[in-house]
């Protein structure tokens, strides 16, 4: 029998859909699952694509079914199971075979796994896959990290299955070892910030303007035709229109306001902090999800503290505020994306990856959860100036910040006066205002540090005197 071009282990939600996508694009694929019953069910559901799929009962059978050097996608529960699976697979593989972890791995584990195979003749790819079940089935965005040689082996298959934006595949090789999983992590961090800001805007429409879910859906539908056009805005509209079959009320109104999280947002924030790069939008979004989970405490606190008086609500020009909200969301997004790209630029230096910023923006334009028209604008900005210090100082984005930050200020003021929390939007404004101010206030912090800890400071006149006269000469001028 003709050998498969690629193998896949793990026929869960993502693995099954990815396998069907691979087969549908004309590639032969061998599949293996720890529990064989899942493989049998998968083959029953595969329909006519089953002709291109080789179901395998044992690892030996599976390995023999793939053309060497064998690319093997491992799409199983992240963490220890991946290490266990690699150990089981290793004795059956030959020189240049490639183990590909396509789950949501921490990139530090990916670097460790990559290094652990260095002397074995085997290679490792850490592959970030975004787009959920639907993306896996019909075209995900794929972020690849590993050796360039191993990428060449898998490029044709991955290019065939990736989402396409204007015909360009949303997959590329981004660098060595953990580069792909790092970029996927930051993708998810940005996704957290994007979702949080959309939720904050929803909160203002719901609580500040007393609009119903369906009225808010109409607003998002309109925005989705403009500069905010994106998958997240599109699904937000759909979510807001959905009716609960039990109560008949809007589904969104029947959902408990506690957000779950699996860790990638937190990892993004931690890595940004490790490198000393501000990612305040992602941090605010992670913190907001954490705070949302303290439901009991929030309900108790509302009874004790009450909600602030409704501020400006009575006098507000509703249409103008809705226009401002659209601009504010765009401004907030610019802040969060600028920060995410700045974190990747720093990581690129720290881990020696040479991450290609225009390529990253390009492969996020379709297939993934944060796909949007906006990413095409980021692609253009980074293509013109790949080494720019920050997205917000590129000519196109500087203009966008200047055009939208007035609306962001008005929205934040309105929300603050009415007691509506907007931590992610406010973080963007704080970031813009701090980033563009040549003379900030850290001089005072340096003075305080020198006062209590003799930490020293640099002087504005460059003079070689690095401590203040704290013990003497206070306020003598
Ligand atoms: P599922 O829970 O649907 O499937 C889990 C799979 O892992 C099953 O095939 C299961 O096999 C296998 N598995 C679990 N433990 C082991 C083990 N110790 N050894 C071997 N196989 C094991 O998961 P998903 O498909 O949703 O997710 C898979 C990966 O993809 C995860 O890393 C996830 O974070 C990532 N991911 C998920 C996305 C999503 O939207 N769901 C999006 C992007 C990435 P068995 O049938 O024998 O139990």
Short mmCIF file of C-alpha atoms in Angstrom, two decimals, residues 32-349:
data_model
loop_
_atom_site.label_atom_id
_atom_site.label_comp_id
_atom_site.label_asym_id
_atom_site.label_seq_id
_atom_site.Cartn_x
_atom_site.Cartn_y
_atom_site.Cartn_z
CA UNK A 32 -3.24 6.51 15.62
CA UNK A 33 -5.12 7.05 18.86
CA UNK A 34 -4.33 5.65 22.31
CA UNK A 35 -7.84 4.26 22.50
CA UNK A 36 -8.53 2.31 19.29
CA UNK A 37 -12.32 2.70 19.58
CA UNK A 38 -11.87 6.41 18.81
CA UNK A 39 -9.94 5.48 15.63
CA UNK A 40 -12.75 3.15 14.53
CA UNK A 41 -15.37 5.83 15.14
CA UNK A 42 -13.23 8.38 13.32
CA UNK A 43 -12.96 6.10 10.25
CA UNK A 44 -16.74 5.58 10.24
CA UNK A 45 -17.26 9.36 10.26
CA UNK A 46 -14.60 10.05 7.62
CA UNK A 47 -16.89 9.21 4.67
CA UNK A 48 -15.17 9.19 1.30
CA UNK A 49 -12.01 10.72 2.82
CA UNK A 50 -11.38 7.32 4.48
CA UNK A 51 -9.69 6.20 1.23
CA UNK A 52 -6.75 8.48 2.00
CA UNK A 53 -6.54 7.61 5.69
CA UNK A 54 -4.61 4.64 7.11
CA UNK A 55 -6.02 3.73 10.54
CA UNK A 56 -3.41 2.04 12.74
CA UNK A 57 -3.88 -0.13 15.79
CA UNK A 58 -0.28 -0.18 16.98
CA UNK A 59 2.60 2.28 16.97
CA UNK A 60 4.67 -0.18 14.88
CA UNK A 61 1.96 -0.31 12.21
CA UNK A 62 1.61 3.47 12.35
CA UNK A 63 5.32 4.22 11.92
CA UNK A 64 5.64 1.71 9.07
CA UNK A 65 2.75 3.38 7.25
CA UNK A 66 4.52 6.76 6.88
CA UNK A 67 7.08 7.74 4.22
CA UNK A 68 10.50 8.56 5.79
CA UNK A 69 11.67 10.99 6.98
CA UNK A 70 8.39 10.71 8.89
CA UNK A 71 6.56 13.83 10.05
CA UNK A 72 4.31 12.81 12.95
CA UNK A 73 1.85 15.30 14.38
CA UNK A 74 1.10 14.75 18.07
CA UNK A 75 -2.24 16.40 18.80
CA UNK A 76 -3.03 15.24 22.33
CA UNK A 77 -3.64 16.76 25.74
CA UNK A 78 -0.81 19.22 26.44
CA UNK A 79 1.77 18.63 29.19
CA UNK A 80 3.05 15.28 30.47
CA UNK A 81 1.03 13.21 27.94
CA UNK A 82 3.18 14.72 25.17
CA UNK A 83 6.41 13.60 26.89
CA UNK A 84 4.92 10.14 27.48
CA UNK A 85 3.85 9.86 23.85
CA UNK A 86 7.28 10.94 22.63
CA UNK A 87 8.96 8.28 24.78
CA UNK A 88 6.64 5.61 23.36
CA UNK A 89 7.30 6.74 19.83
CA UNK A 90 11.05 7.26 19.99
CA UNK A 91 12.26 3.62 19.83
CA UNK A 92 10.33 3.08 16.60
CA UNK A 93 11.66 6.12 14.72
CA UNK A 94 14.66 6.55 12.42
CA UNK A 95 17.15 9.31 11.74
CA UNK A 96 15.56 12.59 10.52
CA UNK A 97 12.03 11.58 11.53
CA UNK A 98 10.15 14.59 12.92
CA UNK A 99 7.91 14.67 15.99
CA UNK A 100 5.54 17.62 15.76
CA UNK A 101 3.74 18.81 18.89
CA UNK A 102 0.66 20.64 17.62
CA UNK A 103 -1.02 21.09 21.01
CA UNK A 104 -1.00 24.21 23.15
CA UNK A 105 2.43 23.67 24.68
CA UNK A 106 4.33 26.09 26.82
CA UNK A 107 7.21 27.15 24.52
CA UNK A 108 9.71 26.44 27.30
CA UNK A 109 8.62 22.77 27.19
CA UNK A 110 9.03 22.91 23.41
CA UNK A 111 12.61 24.17 23.75
CA UNK A 112 13.30 21.38 26.26
CA UNK A 113 11.80 18.72 23.97
CA UNK A 114 13.65 20.08 20.95
CA UNK A 115 16.96 20.00 22.88
CA UNK A 116 16.26 16.51 24.24
CA UNK A 117 16.23 15.11 20.70
CA UNK A 118 19.38 16.92 19.54
CA UNK A 119 21.74 13.92 19.78
CA UNK A 120 19.21 11.30 18.73
CA UNK A 121 19.12 12.12 15.03
CA UNK A 122 15.41 12.87 15.40
CA UNK A 123 14.00 16.37 15.13
CA UNK A 124 11.19 18.22 16.80
CA UNK A 125 8.75 20.87 15.62
CA UNK A 126 6.62 22.93 17.98
CA UNK A 127 3.58 23.94 15.99
CA UNK A 128 0.97 26.43 17.16
CA UNK A 129 -2.44 25.82 15.62
CA UNK A 130 -5.22 28.37 15.96
CA UNK A 131 -8.81 28.40 14.78
CA UNK A 132 -10.43 25.84 17.07
CA UNK A 133 -12.37 22.90 15.70
CA UNK A 134 -13.64 24.74 12.62
CA UNK A 135 -10.18 26.03 11.74
CA UNK A 136 -8.62 22.60 12.13
CA UNK A 137 -11.21 21.15 9.75
CA UNK A 138 -11.25 23.85 7.06
CA UNK A 139 -8.06 25.88 7.43
CA UNK A 140 -6.22 26.94 10.59
CA UNK A 141 -3.47 29.48 11.06
CA UNK A 142 -0.27 27.54 11.74
CA UNK A 143 2.88 28.82 13.46
CA UNK A 144 5.89 26.57 12.99
CA UNK A 145 9.08 26.42 15.08
CA UNK A 146 11.93 23.99 14.46
CA UNK A 147 14.81 23.52 12.04
CA UNK A 148 14.42 24.93 8.55
CA UNK A 149 15.16 21.48 7.13
CA UNK A 150 12.30 19.85 9.03
CA UNK A 151 9.99 22.71 7.96
CA UNK A 152 10.84 21.97 4.30
CA UNK A 153 9.66 18.38 4.79
CA UNK A 154 6.26 19.43 6.15
CA UNK A 155 5.76 22.63 4.19
CA UNK A 156 3.74 21.14 1.29
CA UNK A 157 1.21 19.39 3.55
CA UNK A 158 0.87 22.33 5.95
CA UNK A 159 0.54 24.81 3.10
CA UNK A 160 -2.25 22.71 1.61
CA UNK A 161 -4.29 22.65 4.84
CA UNK A 162 -3.74 26.19 6.14
CA UNK A 163 -6.30 28.98 5.86
CA UNK A 164 -5.76 31.31 2.91
CA UNK A 165 -5.93 35.12 2.93
CA UNK A 166 -6.17 36.50 -0.61
CA UNK A 167 -4.73 33.16 -1.75
CA UNK A 168 -1.72 33.35 0.60
CA UNK A 169 -1.43 30.41 3.05
CA UNK A 170 -1.58 31.29 6.74
CA UNK A 171 1.37 29.14 7.73
CA UNK A 172 5.08 29.75 7.91
CA UNK A 173 8.31 28.80 9.57
CA UNK A 174 8.97 31.39 12.28
CA UNK A 175 12.28 30.25 13.76
CA UNK A 176 14.02 27.57 15.76
CA UNK A 177 12.76 25.37 18.64
CA UNK A 178 10.04 27.20 20.63
CA UNK A 179 9.39 30.06 18.14
CA UNK A 180 6.08 28.66 16.85
CA UNK A 181 4.64 27.92 20.27
CA UNK A 182 5.83 31.27 21.62
CA UNK A 183 4.06 33.13 18.82
CA UNK A 184 0.92 31.02 19.41
CA UNK A 185 1.07 31.97 23.10
CA UNK A 186 1.24 35.68 22.29
CA UNK A 187 -1.55 35.18 19.75
CA UNK A 188 -3.68 33.82 22.58
CA UNK A 189 -2.63 36.67 24.89
CA UNK A 190 -3.74 39.20 22.29
CA UNK A 191 -6.94 37.19 21.88
CA UNK A 192 -7.57 37.58 25.64
CA UNK A 193 -7.09 41.36 25.38
CA UNK A 194 -9.27 41.63 22.28
CA UNK A 195 -12.10 39.63 23.90
CA UNK A 196 -11.85 41.59 27.14
CA UNK A 197 -12.10 44.93 25.35
CA UNK A 198 -15.12 43.73 23.37
CA UNK A 199 -16.70 42.64 26.66
CA UNK A 200 -15.98 46.05 28.20
CA UNK A 201 -17.64 47.81 25.27
CA UNK A 202 -20.61 45.42 25.58
CA UNK A 203 -20.80 46.36 29.27
CA UNK A 204 -21.06 50.07 28.43
CA UNK A 205 -23.79 49.42 25.86
CA UNK A 206 -25.67 47.16 28.29
CA UNK A 207 -25.24 49.02 31.56
CA UNK A 208 -24.49 52.57 30.39
CA UNK A 209 -27.02 52.78 27.58
CA UNK A 210 -29.45 50.10 28.84
CA UNK A 211 -29.48 48.37 25.48
CA UNK A 212 -30.82 44.85 24.99
CA UNK A 213 -28.68 42.00 23.65
CA UNK A 214 -30.33 42.25 20.23
CA UNK A 215 -29.86 46.03 20.06
CA UNK A 216 -26.19 45.52 20.90
CA UNK A 217 -25.98 42.80 18.22
CA UNK A 218 -27.14 45.41 15.67
CA UNK A 219 -24.31 47.72 16.74
CA UNK A 220 -21.71 44.94 16.36
CA UNK A 221 -23.19 43.99 12.97
CA UNK A 222 -22.64 47.56 11.78
CA UNK A 223 -19.11 47.68 13.18
CA UNK A 224 -18.28 44.42 11.46
CA UNK A 225 -18.72 46.20 8.14
CA UNK A 226 -16.14 48.85 9.11
CA UNK A 227 -12.59 48.96 10.41
CA UNK A 228 -13.35 46.54 13.25
CA UNK A 229 -14.28 43.80 10.77
CA UNK A 230 -13.07 40.58 12.39
CA UNK A 231 -14.04 37.09 13.45
CA UNK A 232 -14.44 38.10 17.10
CA UNK A 233 -16.82 40.96 16.26
CA UNK A 234 -18.73 38.65 13.91
CA UNK A 235 -19.21 35.93 16.53
CA UNK A 236 -20.06 38.51 19.19
CA UNK A 237 -22.98 39.65 17.04
CA UNK A 238 -24.11 36.04 16.59
CA UNK A 239 -23.76 35.29 20.30
CA UNK A 240 -25.85 38.36 21.18
CA UNK A 241 -28.63 37.30 18.80
CA UNK A 242 -28.89 33.73 20.11
CA UNK A 243 -32.01 32.85 22.11
CA UNK A 244 -31.96 30.46 25.07
CA UNK A 245 -34.26 27.55 24.19
CA UNK A 246 -35.16 27.06 27.87
CA UNK A 247 -36.08 30.57 29.01
CA UNK A 248 -36.65 32.21 25.62
CA UNK A 249 -34.41 35.06 26.75
CA UNK A 250 -31.15 36.13 25.07
CA UNK A 251 -28.64 33.32 25.66
CA UNK A 252 -25.96 35.76 26.79
CA UNK A 253 -28.20 36.98 29.63
CA UNK A 254 -28.48 33.44 30.97
CA UNK A 255 -24.74 32.78 31.19
CA UNK A 256 -22.94 33.16 34.53
CA UNK A 257 -20.34 35.96 34.30
CA UNK A 258 -17.31 33.86 35.29
CA UNK A 259 -14.68 33.48 32.54
CA UNK A 260 -12.55 30.37 32.31
CA UNK A 261 -8.91 30.30 31.27
CA UNK A 262 -6.47 27.57 30.35
CA UNK A 263 -3.18 29.40 30.80
CA UNK A 264 -1.91 30.86 27.54
CA UNK A 265 -2.97 34.40 28.50
CA UNK A 266 -1.19 34.03 31.81
CA UNK A 267 1.92 32.64 30.08
CA UNK A 268 1.96 35.68 27.75
CA UNK A 269 1.76 38.06 30.69
CA UNK A 270 4.46 36.18 32.62
CA UNK A 271 6.85 36.07 29.66
CA UNK A 272 6.28 39.78 28.99
CA UNK A 273 7.07 40.52 32.64
CA UNK A 274 10.14 38.26 32.51
CA UNK A 275 11.49 40.30 29.62
CA UNK A 276 10.48 43.66 31.09
CA UNK A 277 8.17 44.53 28.20
CA UNK A 278 4.80 46.08 29.08
CA UNK A 279 1.82 44.02 27.96
CA UNK A 280 -0.76 45.84 30.02
CA UNK A 281 -3.71 44.91 27.78
CA UNK A 282 -3.01 41.20 28.16
CA UNK A 283 -2.34 41.57 31.89
CA UNK A 284 -5.60 43.48 32.36
CA UNK A 285 -7.51 40.80 30.46
CA UNK A 286 -6.02 37.94 32.49
CA UNK A 287 -6.71 39.80 35.74
CA UNK A 288 -10.28 40.57 34.64
CA UNK A 289 -10.95 36.88 33.99
CA UNK A 290 -9.50 36.03 37.41
CA UNK A 291 -11.63 38.69 39.10
CA UNK A 292 -14.70 37.45 37.23
CA UNK A 293 -14.29 34.10 38.94
CA UNK A 294 -14.76 35.69 42.39
CA UNK A 295 -18.49 35.80 41.77
CA UNK A 296 -19.52 35.33 45.41
CA UNK A 297 -17.17 38.03 46.62
CA UNK A 298 -18.37 40.43 43.92
CA UNK A 299 -21.98 39.90 44.84
CA UNK A 300 -21.20 40.41 48.53
CA UNK A 301 -19.17 43.55 47.76
CA UNK A 302 -22.00 45.03 45.70
CA UNK A 303 -24.23 44.77 48.75
CA UNK A 304 -21.64 46.51 50.95
CA UNK A 305 -20.25 49.12 48.57
CA UNK A 306 -23.12 49.58 46.15
CA UNK A 307 -22.62 50.75 42.58
CA UNK A 308 -21.51 54.32 41.83
CA UNK A 309 -24.21 56.80 40.82
CA UNK A 310 -24.90 56.68 37.13
CA UNK A 311 -22.62 59.63 36.29
CA UNK A 312 -23.36 61.15 32.92
CA UNK A 313 -25.88 58.59 31.75
CA UNK A 314 -28.87 60.90 31.62
CA UNK A 315 -27.20 63.50 29.41
CA UNK A 316 -25.34 61.32 27.01
CA UNK A 317 -25.77 61.62 23.25
CA UNK A 318 -26.38 57.96 22.51
CA UNK A 319 -25.39 57.94 18.84
CA UNK A 320 -22.24 59.90 19.51
CA UNK A 321 -21.28 57.55 22.34
CA UNK A 322 -21.81 54.52 20.08
CA UNK A 323 -19.52 56.12 17.47
CA UNK A 324 -16.97 56.80 20.19
CA UNK A 325 -17.18 53.19 21.37
CA UNK A 326 -16.26 51.96 17.89
CA UNK A 327 -13.24 54.27 17.78
CA UNK A 328 -12.28 53.40 21.36
CA UNK A 329 -12.31 49.69 20.59
CA UNK A 330 -10.07 50.29 17.61
CA UNK A 331 -7.68 52.34 19.77
CA UNK A 332 -7.67 49.66 22.46
CA UNK A 333 -6.89 46.99 19.89
CA UNK A 334 -3.98 49.04 18.56
CA UNK A 335 -2.54 49.20 22.07
CA UNK A 336 -2.90 45.47 22.71
CA UNK A 337 -1.46 44.42 19.35
CA UNK A 338 1.40 46.92 19.60
CA UNK A 339 2.28 45.43 22.97
CA UNK A 340 2.02 41.83 21.73
CA UNK A 341 4.35 42.55 18.82
CA UNK A 342 6.77 44.39 21.13
CA UNK A 343 6.88 41.30 23.39
CA UNK A 344 7.66 39.12 20.36
CA UNK A 345 10.39 41.51 19.19
CA UNK A 346 12.09 41.24 22.57
CA UNK A 347 11.68 37.45 22.71
CA UNK A 348 13.18 37.23 19.26
CA UNK A 349 16.39 38.79 20.60
#
